[in-house]
Amino acid sequence: MRKIVLLLLLPMLLFAKNSIEKNLHLRKSKIPIKVDGIIDQAWVQADSISDFIQHQPYNGTTPKEKTIVKVLSTETSLFCMFICYDSAQNATYHTGTLDNTNGDGVTMMLDTFNDKKTAYKIGLSAGGTRIDARLLDDARNRDYNWDGIWFGVSKRYDWGYIVEMEIPYKSIQYDKNLSEWGLDFDRWVMANNEDTYWCHYEENEGQRISKFGKLIFDGFKPQVAGLNLEIYPVGLLKTNYTGNDNYNMDPTAGLDIFYNPSSALTFQLTSNPDFAQIEADPFDFNISRYESYFSERRPFFIEGQEVFTPSGRQRNSGFYRPMELFYPRRIGKKLPDGGEIPLQLGTRAFGRLNSWEYGGFIAATGEKAYTQDGERYLEKQATFASGRIKKQLFGNSTAGLLYVGKFEEGNTYGVLDADGAFRDDNWQLAWQLARSIKNSEGDYAGSVGLTQFGERWINMFRSRYVGNEFDIDQIGFVPWKGTWETVWLTGPRWPFEKSAIRAILIYFGPYSNYEKADEYTDRGGVLGINFNFRKFWGFEINLDTGKSRDNDRTYKSYSANFSSWFSWSPRWNGNLWGGYSRSYNFSRDYLAYYSWSGAELSWNILSTLRIGSQMNTYIEGEPDGGVVNTVYNARPYFSLTPVNDLNIRVYLDGVYYTDSSQLEQLIGGFYFAYNFRPKSWIYFALNEVQDREEHFGMHDPRSLNVAARAAVFKLKYLYYF
């Protein structure tokens, strides 16, 4: 009878174990708190936790090293202390810059709206480097472009280290009516490859905000009032080479303003902004019929961009990505002659109202004449605008509307989009439907993507349709006009609890891709295998084969791809990849094989010095099986960080072609950056691009010619009220 009762109760007991709620109480300190990495008298009042759980390498087990976390509050700030024991005294203490460090560290994560889909991630490395980001889409994505105003210290001891942090309430957004926030903590022990959390997450799922514990306010609620105003005067001196040993000096000044009239609303304004991109884009080898994509790196466009991003992007899986209907690089873009369209003004606002998120954006660009192939053209003055609303549904699912437009004399361009994502712990179904606007013309596009990572089986599906007349080239990045692509992958997954292998995944499935340009549907199948090892390395191999048509040529297509990654020690990490395919070469207009390989390696020689390089090789075949050209692209660099937040970096990017037996392009850069206080920078950069084309009315085919040469000095200082 007892056995029967136990069998009946076992599922209930297991469910109770998996749904244990973790709570930590936040109390007001009666004693002033000093952020110095020392356990002083104030911390005696604090509630604390120490029941961390391994996420990796052995999911669900007790960590090797003990961690204690305490929290306290004052009227104006939230304080957090990590006490990190290190029995082997092998913690890695490297210097670094904001969001760029390598070594042991800790983070605190706060869901300040209890929406179970977004959170702040704030932490410090053992060496004292700051880390902050926004967790999005139930932690499926990270936005490290968010930079907060907070303070922290890391102090080393014989038995480990202490991290102490102060987060002013006015520096984060939150709901003043809540009596509790979502909460989790993380510790990374590099020598053991150990990632531990306060809350438990399934290994196949990863971290989920919807499974956070609770930070409960004891007898108070944060109610900080004030101007919440950030003002950044910007001084800028730019020098550009104009040919014949002449340089154009351009001193200027600008002003950036952030204003939070409430804990759920932000206004941003920039006047005479520095939108220039001094760092040249890396070399990209492209034989397809579509343009290459380059990421946006200008701060104004990437900070707070989350509200304007369509739902469904997943950081750990590049399988499904929503169409990028707002591509900021179209604003203030570079012109064919190397000039840039001037950006005069930019402003935006974003915030929350209950379960709604909203945002708006406006930018104005000036008029600019340029030369292309000996002809003179004029880029007209234009205004760019975007509006966004997003609604939270069914827990942490979302649905929203997005509008992006460009207005110039005689032309109106735009796109209207509806998108959303339904999600649970281990699956997400995202969708997107858009209508383009080009004066009186327009067309439709849409995408859908399902990702489901079960413990024993995975399913991934994506489909994207782009109409023949769907043209948003003035505002977005959707170059695949007249196409319809569909891929479905499924397969078993074998997790291992104790062995050196963490998991093995096999996947397979069909694909199809219709292109109006060829009036044909390419079709075939995919087979792949992924090995993931506990020592933080792994590899993946995938094969595909099918029938294709390009430029009236029908043929059997196939490709093989290999990729691997490793981080075997605190000092070394790298990647290795390669592939071989039979496909159409649009740059040469024929069918042949194409092969590529690459490697990336970085090495921390010292705790303050890191060197590394990336090497890529591209081999273009001939129709008869020979080799027409091999391209080598090398990118060596070194990065020196003598103290935290001060970085000196030097890099080269060289391209060598075997068909010409010479170096065809060389990019060199030098950067000095010092983040001397939150959101305050001194920045100096030199950049030069050389190639074998004609520039500035001069051309020497026997040597590389200067295509661009620029220097920038920038000072940005925060006034915080």
XYZ file of C-alpha atoms in Angstrom:
721
model
C 0.000 0.000 0.000
C 2.870 2.391 0.856
C 4.480 1.699 -2.526
C 1.230 2.521 -4.319
C 0.865 5.791 -2.373
C 4.477 6.745 -3.137
C 3.984 6.023 -6.837
C 0.890 8.210 -6.867
C 2.653 11.033 -5.015
C 5.927 10.860 -6.992
C 4.762 12.968 -9.975
C 3.406 15.581 -7.566
C 6.674 15.634 -5.620
C 8.721 15.964 -8.803
C 6.509 18.800 -10.012
C 6.823 20.536 -6.643
C 10.613 20.238 -6.829
C 10.721 21.738 -10.319
C 8.414 24.611 -9.356
C 10.150 25.655 -6.122
C 9.980 29.433 -5.927
C 13.169 31.237 -4.989
C 12.828 34.499 -3.049
C 15.294 37.094 -1.807
C 14.138 39.994 0.383
C 15.416 43.518 -0.209
C 15.621 45.637 2.939
C 16.449 49.278 3.464
C 19.808 49.835 5.071
C 19.942 51.863 8.270
C 23.681 52.412 7.756
C 25.404 54.159 4.816
C 26.855 51.688 2.310
C 30.294 52.178 0.821
C 31.112 50.414 -2.457
C 34.670 49.264 -1.789
C 34.687 45.441 -1.935
C 34.838 45.144 1.869
C 32.194 43.378 3.981
C 31.369 46.216 6.359
C 28.757 46.480 9.110
C 25.914 47.490 6.776
C 25.815 44.038 5.167
C 24.841 42.344 8.452
C 21.257 43.576 7.824
C 21.054 42.007 4.362
C 19.171 38.924 3.242
C 21.398 36.500 1.330
C 21.363 33.405 -0.877
C 24.005 30.756 -1.646
C 22.059 27.921 -3.304
C 23.558 28.246 -6.783
C 23.068 25.488 -9.389
C 25.360 24.495 -12.245
C 24.019 25.169 -15.711
C 27.220 23.962 -17.369
C 29.189 21.763 -17.572
C 27.023 19.429 -15.403
C 23.485 20.780 -15.466
C 21.569 20.679 -12.189
C 24.513 19.741 -9.945
C 26.151 21.588 -7.029
C 28.909 24.052 -8.054
C 32.509 23.331 -7.089
C 32.944 26.809 -5.626
C 30.668 28.511 -3.105
C 29.044 31.862 -3.872
C 27.089 34.077 -1.453
C 25.020 37.032 -2.671
C 23.589 39.801 -0.479
C 21.302 42.702 -1.439
C 20.447 45.979 0.281
C 18.730 49.224 -0.648
C 18.844 52.887 0.210
C 16.300 55.497 -0.819
C 18.132 56.054 -4.100
C 20.046 52.879 -5.004
C 20.066 49.098 -5.067
C 23.258 47.490 -3.718
C 24.493 43.958 -4.385
C 27.487 42.035 -3.012
C 28.920 38.763 -4.361
C 31.266 36.805 -2.087
C 33.047 34.379 -4.419
C 35.128 31.628 -2.826
C 37.896 30.019 -4.859
C 39.345 26.959 -3.148
C 42.001 26.394 -5.841
C 42.909 30.081 -6.045
C 42.864 29.878 -9.829
C 40.421 32.663 -10.706
C 41.339 34.570 -13.872
C 41.813 38.312 -13.277
C 42.058 40.010 -16.679
C 41.665 43.685 -17.442
C 39.094 44.727 -20.025
C 36.728 47.348 -21.321
C 32.970 47.717 -20.979
C 31.268 44.464 -22.122
C 34.604 43.142 -23.381
C 36.451 41.007 -20.879
C 37.850 37.528 -20.500
C 37.968 35.904 -17.077
C 35.926 35.035 -13.998
C 32.939 37.212 -13.195
C 29.415 37.631 -11.830
C 26.175 39.260 -12.957
C 22.849 40.280 -11.443
C 19.697 40.173 -13.590
C 16.558 42.217 -12.844
C 13.117 41.941 -14.452
C 11.941 45.357 -13.289
C 8.517 45.174 -14.996
C 7.752 41.536 -14.146
C 6.957 40.996 -17.823
C 8.940 37.727 -17.862
C 10.568 38.610 -21.181
C 12.990 41.531 -20.616
C 15.575 42.190 -17.911
C 18.708 44.143 -17.065
C 21.992 42.239 -16.843
C 24.596 44.062 -14.732
C 27.858 42.603 -13.527
C 31.575 42.802 -12.950
C 34.505 40.582 -13.828
C 36.900 39.400 -11.137
C 39.393 41.835 -12.649
C 36.953 44.754 -12.263
C 35.587 45.130 -15.808
C 31.957 46.289 -16.079
C 29.361 44.237 -17.956
C 25.843 45.462 -18.722
C 23.166 44.498 -21.221
C 19.474 44.058 -21.794
C 18.055 40.524 -21.915
C 15.282 40.317 -24.528
C 12.656 37.821 -25.688
C 12.767 35.709 -22.510
C 16.617 35.830 -22.603
C 16.821 34.461 -26.138
C 18.736 37.634 -27.075
C 21.254 39.995 -25.499
C 21.597 43.708 -26.293
C 25.022 44.850 -25.126
C 24.485 48.260 -26.720
C 22.609 49.311 -23.580
C 24.979 51.143 -21.226
C 23.795 51.982 -17.729
C 25.010 54.405 -15.096
C 26.047 52.298 -12.116
C 29.153 51.706 -10.033
C 31.078 48.623 -8.996
C 34.311 47.382 -7.403
C 36.044 43.999 -7.461
C 38.512 43.207 -4.657
C 40.806 40.182 -4.522
C 41.488 38.100 -1.395
C 43.519 34.969 -0.582
C 40.308 32.910 -0.512
C 38.635 34.405 -3.630
C 37.175 37.801 -4.464
C 34.297 40.178 -3.660
C 32.222 42.170 -6.112
C 30.164 45.092 -4.824
C 27.764 47.096 -7.017
C 25.520 50.139 -6.696
C 22.662 50.591 -9.195
C 20.888 53.978 -8.881
C 17.151 53.527 -9.340
C 17.004 56.555 -11.608
C 19.400 54.845 -14.052
C 16.981 51.993 -14.857
C 13.339 51.824 -15.900
C 10.842 50.030 -13.652
C 7.205 49.860 -12.582
C 6.785 51.867 -9.346
C 3.629 49.954 -8.435
C 5.341 46.576 -8.132
C 6.256 45.079 -4.754
C 8.668 42.561 -6.305
C 10.916 42.127 -9.353
C 12.158 39.078 -11.215
C 15.700 38.176 -10.147
C 18.615 35.875 -10.929
C 22.381 35.768 -10.397
C 25.162 34.199 -12.456
C 28.785 33.278 -11.744
C 31.354 32.192 -14.296
C 34.401 30.175 -13.109
C 36.706 30.071 -16.104
C 39.240 27.498 -14.867
C 36.428 24.936 -14.377
C 34.393 26.052 -17.425
C 31.614 26.384 -14.851
C 28.532 28.540 -15.420
C 26.233 28.666 -12.373
C 22.900 30.393 -11.723
C 20.697 30.913 -8.687
C 17.727 29.603 -10.692
C 17.666 26.303 -12.522
C 17.331 26.111 -16.327
C 17.227 23.076 -18.566
C 20.389 22.716 -20.620
C 18.533 22.443 -23.922
C 16.575 25.654 -23.180
C 19.177 28.003 -21.740
C 18.372 30.859 -19.384
C 14.738 32.019 -19.269
C 13.490 35.226 -17.609
C 10.126 33.503 -17.140
C 11.862 31.183 -14.631
C 13.489 33.930 -12.532
C 13.179 34.013 -8.760
C 11.785 37.030 -6.898
C 13.333 40.107 -5.340
C 10.746 41.098 -2.712
C 10.722 44.657 -1.318
C 10.453 44.575 2.476
C 8.322 47.506 3.663
C 9.070 49.879 0.785
C 8.941 50.333 -2.997
C 11.500 52.235 -5.110
C 10.000 55.658 -5.773
C 12.958 57.739 -6.920
C 11.934 61.108 -8.332
C 14.152 63.705 -9.961
C 15.151 65.145 -13.304
C 16.617 61.832 -14.521
C 18.453 63.860 -17.134
C 21.655 62.924 -18.971
C 23.459 65.602 -21.004
C 26.500 64.745 -23.144
C 28.420 67.611 -24.748
C 30.554 66.146 -27.544
C 33.717 67.702 -28.958
C 34.985 66.313 -32.248
C 37.984 66.958 -34.474
C 38.072 65.034 -37.743
C 40.755 65.060 -40.425
C 40.279 63.551 -43.894
C 42.836 63.132 -46.656
C 41.742 64.962 -49.840
C 44.683 64.096 -52.140
C 47.915 65.840 -53.155
C 49.123 65.741 -49.527
C 46.200 67.921 -48.472
C 43.919 67.329 -45.475
C 40.574 68.744 -44.510
C 40.290 69.664 -40.814
C 36.742 69.661 -39.465
C 36.327 70.688 -35.806
C 32.768 70.516 -34.550
C 30.666 70.082 -31.437
C 27.430 68.309 -30.698
C 24.993 67.603 -27.914
C 23.240 64.395 -26.869
C 20.398 64.409 -24.326
C 18.637 61.529 -22.566
C 15.622 62.428 -20.469
C 13.487 60.021 -18.434
C 10.368 61.937 -17.293
C 9.191 58.694 -15.687
C 10.655 55.310 -14.851
C 8.974 53.898 -17.997
C 9.670 56.597 -20.650
C 12.862 57.839 -22.324
C 13.475 60.744 -24.715
C 16.684 60.961 -26.724
C 17.833 63.964 -28.740
C 21.045 64.528 -30.653
C 22.054 67.788 -32.300
C 24.837 67.996 -34.894
C 25.581 64.351 -34.163
C 28.767 62.444 -34.833
C 27.339 59.657 -36.986
C 30.543 58.980 -38.880
C 31.970 55.476 -38.909
C 35.732 55.727 -38.688
C 36.378 51.983 -38.667
C 36.289 50.550 -42.186
C 34.056 47.590 -42.910
C 35.933 44.280 -43.072
C 36.635 42.690 -46.446
C 33.738 40.548 -47.654
C 33.983 38.044 -50.520
C 30.627 37.715 -52.270
C 29.778 35.636 -55.367
C 25.982 35.744 -54.901
C 23.501 37.981 -56.725
C 22.597 39.836 -53.494
C 24.396 42.657 -51.678
C 26.470 41.995 -48.551
C 25.192 42.891 -45.111
C 27.300 44.980 -42.712
C 26.283 45.560 -39.114
C 25.532 49.012 -37.720
C 28.146 50.344 -35.280
C 27.147 53.981 -34.750
C 26.006 54.423 -31.124
C 22.936 56.580 -31.748
C 21.333 53.920 -33.944
C 22.069 50.858 -31.831
C 21.380 52.099 -28.289
C 17.787 51.318 -27.289
C 17.111 49.643 -30.639
C 15.239 46.708 -29.052
C 11.781 48.266 -29.361
C 12.228 48.779 -33.142
C 13.412 45.195 -33.777
C 10.841 42.696 -35.117
C 10.104 39.778 -32.809
C 11.733 36.380 -33.217
C 15.479 36.941 -33.401
C 17.424 34.298 -31.451
C 20.999 34.893 -30.324
C 21.995 31.228 -30.029
C 20.447 30.171 -33.326
C 20.936 31.908 -36.641
C 18.360 29.606 -38.201
C 15.493 32.122 -38.199
C 15.927 35.869 -38.401
C 13.080 38.286 -39.101
C 13.532 40.554 -42.095
C 15.410 43.753 -41.263
C 12.892 46.376 -42.344
C 14.771 49.213 -40.625
C 18.465 49.159 -41.625
C 20.068 52.244 -40.033
C 23.041 52.146 -42.417
C 20.714 53.598 -45.074
C 20.686 56.808 -42.981
C 23.749 59.002 -43.450
C 25.068 56.360 -45.834
C 28.379 56.394 -47.650
C 28.286 57.488 -51.288
C 30.086 55.860 -54.255
C 32.822 58.524 -54.245
C 33.579 57.943 -50.546
C 31.606 60.888 -49.198
C 28.895 60.685 -46.580
C 25.415 62.148 -46.475
C 25.390 64.658 -43.584
C 23.090 63.906 -40.676
C 21.742 67.052 -39.070
C 19.380 65.940 -36.321
C 18.124 62.808 -34.649
C 15.562 62.253 -31.918
C 13.537 59.367 -30.548
C 11.359 58.307 -27.648
C 10.550 54.878 -26.266
C 8.764 53.583 -23.205
C 6.075 51.369 -21.663
C 2.489 51.640 -20.559
C 1.270 48.566 -18.711
C 1.629 45.664 -21.203
C 2.418 47.997 -24.128
C 5.823 49.116 -25.451
C 6.148 51.998 -27.886
C 8.798 54.004 -29.673
C 9.304 56.719 -32.275
C 12.311 57.887 -34.274
C 13.053 60.881 -36.556
C 16.312 61.776 -38.357
C 17.042 64.530 -40.876
C 19.799 64.328 -43.512
C 21.201 67.111 -45.650
C 21.782 67.477 -49.370
C 24.975 66.027 -50.852
C 26.437 66.011 -54.397
C 28.681 63.146 -55.488
C 30.441 61.712 -58.534
C 30.040 58.214 -59.972
C 31.685 57.000 -63.187
C 32.419 60.599 -64.140
C 28.790 61.714 -63.753
C 27.498 64.179 -61.170
C 24.540 63.192 -58.970
C 22.658 64.790 -56.096
C 21.399 63.018 -52.981
C 18.396 65.039 -51.848
C 17.614 66.276 -48.367
C 15.497 63.659 -46.584
C 13.639 62.881 -43.384
C 13.515 59.380 -41.899
C 10.825 58.356 -39.424
C 9.836 55.201 -37.593
C 7.035 54.317 -35.186
C 6.552 51.149 -33.159
C 4.003 49.641 -30.761
C 4.269 46.206 -29.172
C 1.818 44.360 -26.944
C 2.659 41.622 -24.438
C 0.357 38.601 -24.736
C -0.100 35.263 -22.959
C 2.782 35.631 -20.505
C 5.884 36.572 -22.479
C 4.577 36.388 -26.069
C 4.310 39.590 -28.135
C 2.614 41.170 -31.149
C 3.291 44.566 -32.661
C 3.194 47.055 -35.533
C 6.162 48.865 -37.105
C 6.322 51.713 -39.619
C 9.500 53.027 -41.254
C 9.545 55.808 -43.845
C 11.825 58.084 -45.865
C 10.545 61.358 -47.284
C 12.358 63.499 -49.856
C 11.249 65.948 -52.509
C 9.176 64.033 -55.047
C 9.518 60.605 -53.387
C 8.051 58.694 -50.477
C 9.441 55.335 -49.363
C 8.218 53.186 -46.502
C 7.161 49.868 -45.060
C 4.366 48.831 -42.697
C 4.903 45.660 -40.696
C 2.944 43.436 -38.306
C 4.951 40.870 -36.378
C 4.948 38.806 -33.233
C 6.192 35.736 -31.414
C 4.477 33.068 -29.358
C 6.923 31.401 -27.011
C 7.356 28.935 -24.189
C 10.466 27.679 -22.390
C 11.850 25.523 -25.221
C 9.994 26.742 -28.329
C 9.161 29.916 -30.209
C 6.894 30.588 -33.185
C 7.624 33.963 -34.793
C 5.822 35.623 -37.703
C 6.066 38.764 -39.799
C 3.923 40.372 -42.541
C 5.010 43.562 -44.310
C 3.814 45.897 -47.081
C 6.280 48.140 -48.930
C 5.560 51.694 -50.086
C 7.358 53.347 -53.004
C 5.313 56.368 -54.010
C 2.116 54.765 -55.394
C 3.618 51.274 -55.742
C 4.078 48.471 -53.237
C 4.113 44.735 -52.577
C 4.045 42.211 -49.742
C 6.612 40.153 -47.863
C 6.340 37.794 -44.941
C 8.258 35.306 -42.843
C 7.573 32.670 -40.222
C 9.915 30.647 -38.060
C 9.527 27.851 -35.520
C 12.359 26.709 -33.246
C 11.782 23.957 -30.714
C 14.713 22.521 -28.746
C 13.436 19.609 -26.720
C 15.644 17.520 -24.501
C 15.499 14.584 -26.953
C 14.254 16.059 -30.242
C 14.501 19.351 -32.133
C 12.299 20.940 -34.804
C 13.169 24.022 -36.842
C 11.087 25.534 -39.636
C 11.386 28.803 -41.515
C 9.784 30.308 -44.572
C 10.254 33.731 -46.172
C 8.301 35.239 -49.064
C 9.334 38.507 -50.767
C 7.144 39.894 -53.550
C 8.534 40.935 -56.941
C 7.929 44.630 -56.230
C 8.793 44.618 -52.522
C 11.399 47.399 -52.622
C 12.593 48.903 -49.335
C 16.214 49.486 -50.400
C 16.036 53.097 -49.169
C 15.240 52.117 -45.559
C 15.745 48.374 -44.965
C 17.758 45.308 -45.899
C 15.580 42.872 -47.870
C 17.404 42.354 -51.196
C 15.722 39.012 -52.084
C 12.926 40.359 -54.326
C 10.757 37.741 -56.021
C 11.804 34.813 -53.809
C 10.146 32.230 -51.579
C 12.385 30.142 -49.331
C 11.323 27.269 -47.038
C 13.433 24.986 -44.815
C 12.342 22.345 -42.321
C 14.861 20.529 -40.114
C 14.181 17.919 -37.465
C 16.145 15.274 -35.635
C 17.134 13.520 -32.411
C 19.272 14.943 -29.628
C 21.222 12.816 -27.130
C 22.246 14.601 -23.907
C 24.883 12.981 -21.666
C 24.950 13.692 -17.942
C 28.513 12.666 -17.037
C 30.639 11.968 -20.122
C 33.054 14.331 -21.906
C 30.357 14.860 -24.560
C 27.586 17.193 -23.466
C 25.207 16.433 -26.339
C 24.998 15.033 -29.869
C 22.470 16.395 -32.342
C 21.532 14.988 -35.765
C 19.193 16.967 -38.003
C 17.790 16.492 -41.497
C 15.050 17.841 -43.722
C 14.024 19.356 -47.077
C 14.459 22.853 -48.485
C 13.092 24.816 -51.434
C 13.870 28.267 -52.817
C 11.906 29.902 -55.626
C 13.533 32.835 -57.466
C 11.527 34.894 -59.933
C 14.753 35.774 -61.768
C 15.085 32.126 -62.840
C 11.391 31.091 -62.852
C 12.478 27.972 -60.988
C 12.255 26.406 -57.524
C 15.568 25.116 -56.217
C 14.967 22.067 -54.003
C 16.901 19.479 -52.073
C 17.734 18.090 -48.651
C 19.979 18.817 -45.665
C 21.777 16.462 -43.264
C 23.872 17.630 -40.311
C 25.497 16.513 -37.072
C 26.614 18.577 -34.070
C 28.935 17.460 -31.248
C 29.092 19.638 -28.109
C 31.755 18.812 -25.514
C 31.889 19.776 -21.848
C 35.323 21.388 -22.126
C 33.682 24.175 -24.156
C 34.524 23.008 -27.617
C 32.584 21.320 -30.368
C 32.078 20.952 -34.081
C 29.294 20.741 -36.663
C 29.158 19.215 -40.152
C 26.271 19.657 -42.563
C 25.667 18.537 -46.133
C 23.038 19.556 -48.657
C 22.257 18.521 -52.209
C 19.537 19.265 -54.716
C 18.609 20.731 -58.105
C 19.036 24.418 -58.909
C 18.778 26.859 -61.780
C 20.647 30.139 -62.277
C 20.820 32.233 -65.445
C 19.005 29.541 -67.505
C 21.406 26.835 -66.338
C 19.826 23.861 -64.502
C 22.299 21.809 -62.508
C 22.816 19.542 -59.517
C 23.970 21.640 -56.578
C 25.661 20.464 -53.399
C 27.718 21.798 -50.531
C 29.547 20.592 -47.434
C 30.210 22.820 -44.415
C 32.358 22.375 -41.343
C 32.648 24.614 -38.280
C 34.254 24.197 -34.865
C 34.883 26.255 -31.761
C 37.097 25.841 -28.738
C 37.936 27.571 -25.481
C 40.111 25.007 -23.739
C 41.840 27.373 -21.332
C 41.432 30.879 -19.869
C 44.083 32.151 -22.289
C 43.121 30.561 -25.618
C 40.001 30.435 -27.748
C 39.284 30.146 -31.427
C 37.225 28.872 -34.341
C 37.871 26.808 -37.453
C 35.530 26.561 -40.452
C 35.419 25.594 -44.099
C 33.254 24.411 -46.964
C 32.976 23.263 -50.548
C 30.082 23.818 -52.944
C 29.027 23.571 -56.556
C 27.070 26.712 -57.275
C 26.702 29.640 -59.655
C 29.368 32.339 -59.466
C 27.517 35.578 -60.249
C 30.673 37.676 -60.078
C 32.081 35.675 -63.048
C 28.790 34.541 -64.587
C 29.380 30.802 -64.770
C 28.745 27.531 -62.931
C 31.711 26.056 -61.049
C 32.840 24.893 -57.650
C 33.593 27.311 -54.828
C 35.509 26.579 -51.636
C 36.324 28.502 -48.499
C 38.124 27.997 -45.197
C 39.024 30.103 -42.223
C 40.425 30.176 -38.729
C 40.381 32.611 -35.839
C 42.620 32.434 -32.806
C 43.155 34.750 -29.845
C 45.652 34.465 -27.019
C 45.914 36.377 -23.742
C 49.697 36.623 -23.459
C 49.271 38.669 -20.284
C 46.271 39.678 -18.229
C 46.530 43.056 -20.009
C 47.546 42.001 -23.541
C 45.629 40.002 -26.119
C 46.763 39.154 -29.656
C 44.943 37.311 -32.363
C 44.218 36.937 -36.024
C 41.601 35.763 -38.468
C 42.572 34.115 -41.751
C 40.152 33.435 -44.613
C 40.765 31.654 -47.913
C 38.340 31.742 -50.864
C 38.926 29.521 -53.922
C 37.031 30.216 -57.131
C 36.869 27.303 -59.531
C 36.552 27.276 -63.308
C 33.834 25.399 -65.227
C 36.406 22.798 -66.334
C 37.488 22.162 -62.721
C 40.580 24.376 -62.588
C 41.225 27.281 -60.243
C 40.732 30.787 -61.581
C 41.588 32.654 -58.392
C 42.404 32.192 -54.711
C 41.843 35.054 -52.302
C 43.620 35.262 -48.937
C 42.342 37.630 -46.286
C 44.350 38.061 -43.063
C 43.295 40.210 -40.075
C 45.968 40.259 -37.344
C 45.583 42.532 -34.309
C 46.810 43.238 -30.814
C 44.829 44.777 -27.976
C 46.477 46.298 -24.903
C 44.438 47.170 -21.803
C 46.918 48.375 -19.172
C 44.065 49.301 -16.807
C 40.344 48.636 -16.984
C 38.426 50.731 -19.527
C 41.558 51.995 -21.308
C 42.281 50.189 -24.547
C 44.851 50.527 -27.324
C 44.195 48.445 -30.422
C 46.105 48.070 -33.689
C 44.889 45.954 -36.589
C 45.508 45.185 -40.276
C 43.144 43.739 -42.873
C 44.964 42.568 -46.012
C 43.603 40.940 -49.189
C 45.835 39.007 -51.623
C 44.673 37.689 -55.057
C 46.591 34.881 -56.777
C 45.248 35.800 -60.238
C 47.120 39.095 -60.020
C 49.862 37.803 -57.660
C 49.663 40.909 -55.551
C 48.125 42.514 -52.512
C 44.895 44.129 -53.707
C 43.713 45.915 -50.549
C 45.139 46.860 -47.182
C 43.289 48.430 -44.261
C 45.123 49.609 -41.156
C 43.764 51.059 -37.952
C 44.920 52.419 -34.591
C 42.474 53.087 -31.735
C 42.837 54.605 -28.307
C 39.746 54.654 -26.100
C 39.368 55.528 -22.429
C 36.001 55.180 -20.706
C 37.030 57.305 -17.704
C 33.548 57.364 -16.129
C 30.111 55.956 -17.038
C 29.174 57.070 -20.563
C 32.163 59.436 -20.744
C 34.902 58.749 -23.284
C 38.141 60.034 -24.754
C 38.575 58.486 -28.163
C 41.276 58.758 -30.826
C 41.383 56.766 -34.061
C 43.487 56.575 -37.213
C 42.316 54.625 -40.227
C 43.689 54.130 -43.739
C 42.442 52.143 -46.727
C 44.690 51.371 -49.704
C 43.815 49.555 -52.928
C 44.760 49.539 -56.620
C 41.927 51.715 -57.933
C 42.120 55.365 -58.984
C 41.499 57.868 -56.180
C 41.822 61.649 -55.913
C 42.640 61.784 -59.651
C 45.752 59.623 -59.201
C 46.505 55.989 -60.062
C 49.765 54.017 -59.872
C 49.116 50.387 -60.968
C 52.504 49.297 -59.574
C 51.595 49.991 -55.960
C 48.719 50.373 -53.548
C 47.003 53.766 -53.675
C 45.431 55.632 -50.782
C 41.658 55.271 -51.018
C 40.837 56.857 -47.664
C 42.770 58.237 -44.715
C 41.123 59.726 -41.652
C 41.784 60.626 -38.040
C 39.263 61.419 -35.328
C 39.607 62.810 -31.822
C 36.458 62.759 -29.744
C 35.605 63.772 -26.184
C 32.241 62.923 -24.659
C 31.399 63.839 -21.056
C 28.304 62.932 -19.040
C 26.447 65.413 -16.858
C 23.925 63.430 -14.827
C 21.016 65.027 -12.941
